[in-house]
XYZ file of C-alpha atoms in Angstrom:
611
model
C 0.000 0.000 0.000
C 1.461 3.333 -1.086
C 1.602 6.499 1.028
C -1.112 9.028 0.223
C -0.250 11.876 2.560
C -1.974 15.186 1.879
C -0.367 18.560 2.571
C -2.078 21.814 1.654
C -0.431 25.101 0.687
C -2.559 28.224 0.683
C -0.370 31.267 0.459
C -1.955 34.555 1.469
C -0.723 37.877 0.175
C 1.442 39.974 2.501
C 2.266 43.622 2.076
C 5.326 44.784 0.082
C 6.580 41.308 -0.908
C 8.009 39.980 -4.189
C 5.605 37.129 -4.967
C 7.426 35.824 -8.020
C 10.148 34.317 -5.841
C 8.150 33.271 -2.790
C 9.472 30.038 -1.245
C 7.149 27.875 0.814
C 8.590 24.995 2.789
C 6.545 21.886 3.437
C 6.983 20.462 6.896
C 6.449 16.735 6.613
C 5.166 16.137 10.101
C 2.589 17.763 12.316
C 3.729 20.265 14.909
C 3.919 17.546 17.568
C 5.848 14.985 15.438
C 9.622 14.956 15.162
C 11.066 12.660 12.459
C 14.512 11.329 13.433
C 16.627 8.739 11.630
C 14.470 5.894 12.897
C 12.101 7.384 15.440
C 8.785 9.232 15.380
C 7.842 11.225 18.479
C 4.381 12.548 19.460
C 3.954 14.625 22.641
C 1.409 16.808 24.390
C 2.003 20.558 24.434
C 0.685 23.929 23.249
C 0.252 24.389 19.454
C 0.767 20.671 18.814
C -2.640 19.933 17.311
C -4.466 18.809 20.464
C -8.120 19.724 20.980
C -10.268 19.476 24.129
C -13.957 19.654 24.981
C -15.022 23.017 26.392
C -17.383 21.619 29.048
C -17.858 18.492 31.049
C -19.121 15.447 29.133
C -21.393 12.515 30.147
C -19.924 10.584 33.065
C -17.838 7.645 31.732
C -18.933 4.746 33.934
C -17.658 2.233 31.365
C -15.321 2.480 28.329
C -16.831 3.924 25.145
C -17.826 1.714 22.180
C -15.083 1.484 19.498
C -17.338 3.192 16.925
C -17.800 6.371 19.027
C -17.348 9.233 16.552
C -14.844 11.387 18.419
C -12.621 8.342 19.027
C -12.264 7.540 15.310
C -13.136 10.762 13.407
C -10.032 11.480 11.320
C -10.590 15.192 10.759
C -7.492 17.087 11.980
C -9.517 20.146 12.959
C -11.882 20.984 15.831
C -14.827 18.569 15.494
C -17.647 20.997 16.384
C -18.519 23.915 18.666
C -18.211 21.647 21.726
C -14.430 21.432 21.136
C -11.614 23.986 21.154
C -7.941 24.042 20.149
C -7.173 26.750 22.723
C -5.189 24.546 25.110
C -2.580 25.929 27.520
C 0.104 24.538 29.789
C -1.402 23.151 33.003
C -0.479 24.512 36.421
C 1.200 21.655 38.251
C 2.205 21.265 41.906
C 5.710 20.546 43.192
C 5.043 16.818 43.606
C 3.903 16.644 39.955
C 7.131 18.039 38.438
C 9.141 14.793 38.560
C 6.428 12.532 36.984
C 5.948 15.109 34.194
C 9.702 15.283 33.514
C 9.910 11.474 33.450
C 7.385 11.324 30.585
C 10.298 12.412 28.380
C 10.932 14.230 25.071
C 9.976 17.564 26.688
C 6.263 16.636 26.771
C 4.170 19.301 28.493
C 0.973 18.891 30.574
C -2.027 20.564 28.878
C -5.567 21.481 29.768
C -8.318 23.824 28.553
C -7.736 27.604 28.303
C -11.445 28.507 28.232
C -13.304 30.089 31.171
C -15.244 27.055 32.438
C -17.924 29.282 33.966
C -19.092 30.006 30.388
C -20.070 26.335 30.075
C -21.534 25.600 33.534
C -23.925 22.641 33.635
C -27.514 23.374 34.731
C -26.888 20.787 37.464
C -23.482 21.673 38.945
C -23.501 18.640 41.233
C -22.757 16.373 38.265
C -19.252 14.992 37.945
C -17.015 16.622 35.335
C -15.297 14.820 32.469
C -13.100 16.383 29.762
C -12.053 14.736 26.497
C -8.789 15.255 24.574
C -7.953 14.138 21.009
C -5.376 14.486 18.235
C -4.823 13.004 14.776
C -1.440 11.940 13.349
C -0.235 10.267 10.168
C 1.872 7.121 9.640
C 3.220 6.301 6.197
C 2.977 2.766 4.840
C 6.545 3.221 3.582
C 7.890 2.544 7.049
C 8.043 -0.654 9.094
C 7.117 -0.022 12.747
C 9.357 -1.975 15.128
C 7.972 -0.721 18.449
C 5.627 1.937 19.867
C 5.693 2.894 23.557
C 3.353 5.414 25.220
C 4.511 7.084 28.474
C 1.970 9.244 30.286
C 0.947 10.796 33.598
C -2.298 12.574 34.480
C -3.803 14.568 37.310
C -6.921 12.373 37.375
C -7.937 8.894 36.289
C -8.124 8.538 32.487
C -8.881 6.186 29.620
C -6.623 6.271 26.531
C -7.860 5.152 23.105
C -6.066 4.749 19.761
C -8.280 4.405 16.673
C -11.310 3.614 18.849
C -9.653 0.851 20.877
C -8.819 1.320 24.546
C -5.129 0.649 25.210
C -3.931 -1.367 28.201
C -1.274 -0.020 30.535
C 1.475 -2.140 32.003
C -0.188 -3.652 35.056
C -3.657 -3.851 33.509
C -6.781 -1.715 33.819
C -7.961 -0.229 37.114
C -11.370 0.646 38.609
C -12.405 3.867 40.373
C -14.373 3.368 43.650
C -16.070 6.796 43.499
C -15.739 9.952 45.614
C -17.598 12.987 46.978
C -16.240 16.562 46.748
C -17.631 19.712 48.353
C -17.553 22.983 46.391
C -17.857 26.093 48.543
C -18.782 28.096 45.448
C -19.229 27.419 41.722
C -18.812 30.416 39.391
C -20.230 32.770 42.006
C -23.684 31.175 41.609
C -23.933 27.990 43.664
C -22.629 27.454 47.188
C -22.036 24.439 49.442
C -22.542 22.007 46.529
C -21.542 18.365 46.930
C -20.248 16.806 43.703
C -20.605 13.019 43.621
C -18.340 10.949 41.379
C -19.952 7.498 41.123
C -17.840 4.344 40.744
C -16.419 3.819 37.233
C -14.419 1.049 35.629
C -11.491 0.063 33.402
C -9.125 3.068 33.425
C -5.584 3.280 32.010
C -4.272 5.946 34.381
C -4.481 6.045 38.175
C -3.957 9.806 38.343
C -2.232 10.972 41.531
C 0.903 11.802 39.518
C 2.014 8.241 38.681
C 4.040 7.579 35.507
C 2.290 4.962 33.346
C 3.609 2.942 30.364
C 1.816 1.058 27.580
C 2.871 -0.894 24.468
C 0.675 0.556 21.655
C 2.303 -0.921 18.523
C -0.669 -3.177 17.744
C -3.122 -0.237 17.942
C -1.450 1.803 15.158
C -2.328 1.726 11.464
C -1.041 3.281 8.259
C -2.634 6.587 7.284
C -4.419 8.845 9.759
C -4.533 7.701 13.396
C -6.574 9.146 16.271
C -5.424 9.236 19.906
C -8.232 10.154 22.323
C -8.400 10.547 26.117
C -11.267 10.600 28.647
C -10.185 12.518 31.769
C -12.386 12.365 34.882
C -12.145 15.709 36.736
C -12.952 14.356 40.223
C -12.300 17.525 42.225
C -12.901 20.409 39.841
C -15.897 22.406 41.101
C -15.539 25.478 38.844
C -11.882 24.728 38.015
C -10.618 22.173 35.487
C -7.860 20.078 37.086
C -8.060 17.527 34.246
C -4.603 17.690 32.627
C -2.651 15.083 30.673
C 1.027 14.720 29.741
C 1.969 12.065 27.173
C 4.902 10.976 24.983
C 4.663 8.346 22.222
C 7.895 7.001 20.690
C 7.639 4.922 17.505
C 10.768 3.076 16.312
C 10.749 2.266 12.565
C 12.862 1.322 9.552
C 12.451 2.635 5.977
C 12.601 6.052 4.323
C 10.096 8.882 3.838
C 9.627 11.379 1.045
C 9.538 15.028 2.072
C 8.581 17.864 -0.248
C 8.639 21.621 -0.449
C 7.065 24.111 -2.861
C 9.381 26.598 -4.601
C 8.519 29.711 -6.638
C 4.764 29.735 -6.049
C 3.209 32.488 -8.215
C -0.525 33.268 -8.156
C -2.567 34.209 -11.200
C -3.103 37.954 -11.640
C -3.512 40.542 -14.395
C 0.135 40.229 -15.532
C 0.815 36.457 -15.544
C -0.619 32.971 -14.945
C 0.200 30.835 -11.926
C 3.190 28.521 -11.494
C 5.055 26.488 -8.854
C 7.710 23.777 -8.460
C 7.524 20.657 -6.259
C 10.968 19.746 -4.843
C 11.219 16.287 -3.192
C 13.865 14.973 -0.785
C 14.211 11.614 0.935
C 13.002 8.334 -0.477
C 14.919 6.746 -3.336
C 15.229 8.546 -6.701
C 14.501 9.019 -9.499
C 11.058 10.541 -8.921
C 7.916 10.616 -11.065
C 5.520 13.560 -10.766
C 1.818 13.120 -11.600
C -0.746 15.909 -11.954
C -4.058 14.333 -12.855
C -3.399 11.867 -15.712
C -0.167 13.566 -16.827
C 3.204 12.230 -15.599
C 6.600 13.934 -15.926
C 10.124 13.588 -14.532
C 10.298 17.044 -12.878
C 8.091 19.034 -10.529
C 7.847 22.317 -12.499
C 4.335 23.495 -13.419
C 3.433 26.756 -15.222
C 0.650 28.507 -17.206
C -1.818 27.602 -14.463
C -5.205 29.121 -13.841
C -6.383 29.774 -10.299
C -7.456 26.609 -8.469
C -6.372 23.631 -6.359
C -3.697 21.270 -7.728
C -2.755 17.841 -6.363
C 0.673 16.500 -7.324
C 1.691 12.913 -6.506
C 5.453 12.306 -6.090
C 6.495 8.640 -6.454
C 10.005 7.352 -5.752
C 11.792 4.300 -7.225
C 10.355 1.995 -4.523
C 6.764 2.976 -5.297
C 6.234 5.113 -2.142
C 4.151 8.203 -2.800
C 3.707 11.664 -1.328
C 0.630 13.726 -2.278
C 0.993 17.506 -2.211
C -1.859 20.035 -2.510
C -1.075 23.512 -3.855
C -3.576 26.364 -4.205
C -3.034 28.986 -6.907
C -5.103 31.982 -5.915
C -7.024 34.261 -8.283
C -5.716 37.817 -7.982
C -6.971 38.730 -11.433
C -10.385 39.877 -10.222
C -10.296 41.673 -6.889
C -13.207 41.276 -4.475
C -15.980 43.811 -4.388
C -15.708 46.843 -2.136
C -17.880 47.041 0.946
C -18.709 50.027 3.128
C -17.092 50.129 6.571
C -18.588 53.531 7.506
C -20.649 56.120 5.612
C -22.373 59.479 6.119
C -24.383 60.291 2.960
C -26.603 63.067 4.330
C -25.847 66.778 4.617
C -28.060 69.494 6.033
C -27.964 73.035 7.312
C -25.649 72.095 10.171
C -23.445 69.389 8.609
C -22.522 70.442 5.072
C -20.070 67.604 4.217
C -20.264 63.796 4.065
C -17.744 60.891 4.172
C -17.287 57.222 3.265
C -14.819 54.426 4.200
C -14.476 51.398 1.863
C -12.438 48.167 2.043
C -12.296 44.917 0.029
C -14.831 42.311 1.055
C -11.927 39.886 1.646
C -9.107 41.406 3.694
C -5.400 40.972 2.946
C -5.004 42.948 -0.297
C -2.775 45.972 -1.029
C -5.145 48.333 -2.829
C -5.112 51.996 -3.841
C -8.372 53.888 -4.281
C -9.655 56.501 -6.732
C -12.820 58.563 -6.279
C -14.630 60.224 -9.192
C -11.810 59.286 -11.653
C -9.222 61.110 -9.571
C -5.691 59.916 -8.741
C -5.124 56.574 -6.935
C -4.180 57.067 -3.277
C -3.212 54.853 -0.336
C -6.396 55.707 1.545
C -9.864 54.237 1.813
C -11.464 57.159 3.712
C -12.935 60.032 1.684
C -14.271 63.135 3.453
C -15.730 66.552 2.603
C -17.970 65.020 -0.065
C -20.522 67.356 -1.635
C -24.087 66.382 -2.609
C -24.303 64.291 -5.800
C -23.331 60.864 -7.214
C -19.794 59.547 -6.496
C -17.817 56.478 -7.668
C -14.867 54.661 -5.974
C -12.571 52.092 -7.705
C -9.726 50.037 -6.179
C -6.612 48.847 -8.029
C -3.737 46.548 -6.991
C -0.040 46.496 -7.958
C -0.763 44.406 -11.087
C -3.397 46.827 -12.425
C -6.407 44.671 -11.478
C -9.493 46.709 -10.666
C -12.324 46.166 -8.238
C -15.879 46.633 -9.326
C -16.847 50.340 -9.070
C -18.835 51.283 -5.977
C -21.349 54.087 -6.625
C -23.238 56.063 -4.000
C -25.099 59.370 -3.710
C -24.800 62.191 -1.175
C -28.092 63.915 -0.330
C -28.869 67.414 1.013
C -31.713 67.791 3.473
C -33.285 71.216 2.944
C -34.724 71.210 6.445
C -34.834 74.018 8.952
C -32.258 75.145 11.455
C -33.896 74.421 14.787
C -32.784 76.153 17.956
C -34.246 74.639 21.117
C -34.396 76.370 24.486
C -35.911 75.542 27.864
C -37.181 78.300 30.180
C -38.205 77.545 33.795
C -40.498 79.842 35.834
C -42.034 79.552 39.289
C -45.738 79.293 40.062
C -47.512 82.640 39.434
C -44.776 84.129 37.177
C -45.163 85.123 33.484
C -42.837 85.995 30.551
C -42.930 88.008 27.285
C -41.844 85.989 24.219
C -42.049 87.086 20.564
C -44.336 89.987 21.541
C -46.768 87.865 23.592
C -47.195 87.290 27.332
C -47.245 83.645 28.638
C -48.172 82.342 32.140
C -48.580 78.564 31.652
C -46.381 75.660 30.499
C -46.348 75.070 26.718
C -44.167 74.729 23.559
C -43.727 78.043 21.730
C -42.310 78.233 18.166
C -41.310 81.101 15.854
C -39.708 80.929 12.349
C -37.151 83.382 10.984
C -36.654 83.315 7.209
C -33.035 83.705 6.030
C -32.767 85.703 2.793
C -30.671 83.921 0.114
C -30.363 80.707 2.156
C -31.957 77.246 1.814
C -32.217 77.040 5.591
C -34.740 78.926 7.758
C -34.327 79.164 11.532
C -37.006 77.844 13.873
C -36.862 79.023 17.491
C -38.561 76.447 19.704
C -38.989 77.240 23.391
C -40.140 74.762 26.005
C -41.754 76.967 28.663
C -42.036 75.168 32.006
C -43.919 76.871 34.876
C -43.628 75.023 38.175
C -46.740 74.057 40.087
C -47.307 74.971 43.721
C -45.666 72.106 45.603
C -46.762 70.709 48.988
C -45.830 67.222 50.139
C -46.571 65.054 53.222
C -44.071 62.503 54.559
C -44.401 60.049 57.478
C -41.736 57.938 59.248
C -41.402 55.435 62.108
C -38.236 55.374 64.216
C -36.916 53.264 67.056
C -35.692 54.843 70.311
C -32.204 56.273 69.866
C -32.499 56.423 66.062
C -32.661 59.605 63.946
C -33.857 60.684 60.483
C -31.812 63.000 58.243
C -34.093 64.898 55.850
C -32.492 67.584 53.660
C -29.776 68.167 56.287
C -32.176 68.435 59.249
C -31.908 65.732 61.966
C -35.081 64.478 63.685
C -34.753 62.334 66.846
C -38.231 62.539 68.429
C -41.793 61.843 67.343
C -44.002 64.764 66.393
C -45.209 66.942 63.478
C -42.727 69.139 61.546
C -42.507 71.159 58.319
C -39.697 72.306 55.964
C -39.562 75.151 53.431
C -37.456 74.093 50.358
C -36.032 76.218 47.506
C -35.268 74.206 44.288
C -32.509 74.891 41.718
C -34.810 77.228 39.759
C -35.503 79.371 42.838
C -39.039 78.019 43.288
C -40.188 77.143 46.805
C -42.183 74.192 48.193
C -43.368 72.952 51.627
C -42.877 69.489 53.153
C -45.068 68.375 56.091
C -43.427 65.672 58.216
C -44.978 63.249 60.749
C -42.716 61.013 62.914
C -44.080 58.161 65.090
C -42.309 55.720 67.423
C -41.959 52.151 66.080
C -43.202 49.092 68.018
C -40.558 48.014 70.583
C -40.612 44.328 69.552
C -40.107 45.183 65.892
C -37.276 47.495 66.877
C -35.624 44.754 68.881
C -35.950 42.244 65.999
C -34.882 44.511 63.157
C -31.243 43.291 63.254
C -32.255 39.582 63.240
C -29.119 38.725 65.257
C -28.864 35.346 66.924
C -26.190 33.076 68.426
C -25.218 29.576 67.208
C -22.615 27.649 69.255
C -19.619 26.084 67.476
C -19.165 23.231 69.972
C -21.357 21.059 72.270
C -20.968 17.878 74.356
C -23.894 15.378 74.191
C -22.875 13.488 77.369
C -26.091 13.941 79.446
C -24.372 16.057 82.107
C -27.040 18.720 81.760
C -24.533 21.242 80.388
C -24.475 22.081 76.666
C -25.981 18.703 75.700
C -27.772 19.831 72.498
C -26.945 21.977 69.472
C -29.484 24.709 68.642
C -29.812 28.386 67.759
C -30.280 30.726 70.756
C -32.560 33.568 69.654
C -35.921 35.098 70.564
C -36.761 37.048 67.435
C -36.309 34.339 64.793
C -38.449 31.451 63.573
C -36.381 28.431 62.454
C -37.748 26.529 59.456
C -35.166 23.757 58.975
C -31.964 22.465 60.603
C -29.753 20.006 58.617
C -26.507 18.286 59.752
C -23.889 16.720 57.394
C -20.866 14.520 58.109
C -17.400 15.128 56.664
C -18.212 13.043 53.548
C -21.188 15.270 52.728
C -23.924 12.831 53.770
C -26.907 14.354 55.605
C -27.273 12.619 58.995
C -29.965 14.829 60.619
C -32.818 16.954 59.284
C -35.568 18.609 61.340
C -38.591 20.708 60.456
C -39.515 21.421 64.066
C -40.657 22.182 66.552
C -37.445 22.314 68.659
C -34.884 22.530 65.838
C -32.147 21.060 67.987
C -29.766 18.113 67.551
C -28.751 15.858 70.441
C -25.624 14.563 68.652
C -27.066 11.161 67.732
C -27.980 9.253 64.552
C -30.541 6.471 64.816
C -30.214 6.570 68.603
C -26.409 6.263 68.620
C -24.178 9.204 69.618
C -21.876 10.181 66.718
C -18.098 10.089 66.899
C -16.354 13.268 68.130
C -15.306 15.642 65.352
C -16.488 18.463 63.088
C -19.897 18.459 61.362
C -21.521 20.919 58.949
C -24.889 22.548 59.621
C -27.357 24.548 57.482
C -30.013 26.609 59.303
C -32.971 28.186 57.480
C -35.702 30.417 58.882
C -37.442 33.796 59.017
C -36.811 36.822 61.237
C -39.707 38.418 63.155
C -39.573 41.335 60.686
C -40.319 38.881 57.854
C -36.816 38.747 56.350
C -35.698 35.158 55.515
C -32.213 33.983 56.520
C -29.856 31.104 55.623
C -26.859 30.368 57.829
C -24.244 27.596 57.541
C -21.078 26.655 59.383
C -19.389 23.886 61.356
C -19.938 22.570 64.892
C -17.581 20.290 66.853
C -18.928 17.357 68.893
C -17.023 16.667 72.146
C -17.367 13.928 74.767
């Protein structure tokens, strides 16, 4: 079986560059492969082609079926919007440095760079799982002698190659399950217990142990897929699911490498051309483009399009190269970035900014058949029809863009607001006014297309009187417009507003009920320790308050299991579960209720049981 590797060259135009002699080098391997004399190396790291799911996936109780799409899908890109290639180096602890270094070949631990709070599950108590994957190519012109995978992870993982789960040295391991408490998740949830149920048949134990697996029998010629399920057992809102891996493949045989020289795109002055230059393999070489074969890799007089050249050496091994000749003969249409096509009595000029629909072109612009300039912004445009054309360095033109500037022969409007107090009046335009209204007057300007309209919003304040009432507790005060009131009674204030108009405020202050005053703070005491030993001293745990009504008291052990829950009437715990006194230690409580003033409360904390 011959090699059929596909490499694609799409060369974009850069500014101020001589395109006739552009050299593009083909790198045979992906960014995470290093081809030595007899060794292929694949490692984890940034910009090495790894992708990762952006949010937690279904909990992996058992290994996935071999036909699961993401385990075998050979696309080298991000599969869909659930995946991302924005991976970063993981933050590791001191005890993780040595296992990571022992993976070898400068492999780096990676995890997701996204903000996980953007992808929070509706049910944050679910366990989190993150998936990794990468594709890589193996030529059938090599004979694989051995393939060893070294890896370490922060959590338990399953590794797959081409849909099949690999087996580590020492066999597969099971996960007994765990419970984690999250104090807060993305600022939304609090005191959440995340349960990780038991799961089975994992390749990695986590806890920073270096693992090893023989993966030679899992590899195949052509495109391979390595995929990883990583169970994030203690994440809460943070992803601790990182992996660090290094695959070394020993082989014999030779590989063909290629590069593209002198790529020229089609434009208004010449057709496209390029040259395929092979190295490696065993010469002489045969070059095939479609049904035509030749003994050199030079191609010319090409129209814009995609070309696929197959290079075959004397042993029959092949390398397939894809080259794209771009069409610079017809430039893309111009589109408007910003435009002001209306002028009026106040704004007498207009402007427009245009750019090619597809960015990346060096273009000069001409407006109304004027000179070509290095600018796409045109200002001070007068009313009428205008036309803009773009041209590149080879004399290729864009389609003309035509637009029209309009003049609005409206009126010049001058607005004014006048404020008067109640009972006042004013003379405007020869007439006396004493009530609120809109008043307009037009002044015609001789020899001008713009008349002036004076528009006055006359606002006459009404006579203002207002009554206010307050309740205060003993010792409290009320600050109203800078005046302090400390006793009950009837008061009045005379106020002058910013327009000089006056108003009167009538104030009534009453004393508040003593019980409501006492309960307004809703303060109460909860002990942090008690001793259920029947000595009559501090034998039960309960809230000590007069002005609260407790609705529920719940107690949890250190594993997050609820061991006591009461809806009344005493809302106290005697330190026992099913009639047996619990072991000494710390327990978590949650207390819910309502204050006498009607305000609900929720309080949580820890209490220590002593003997």
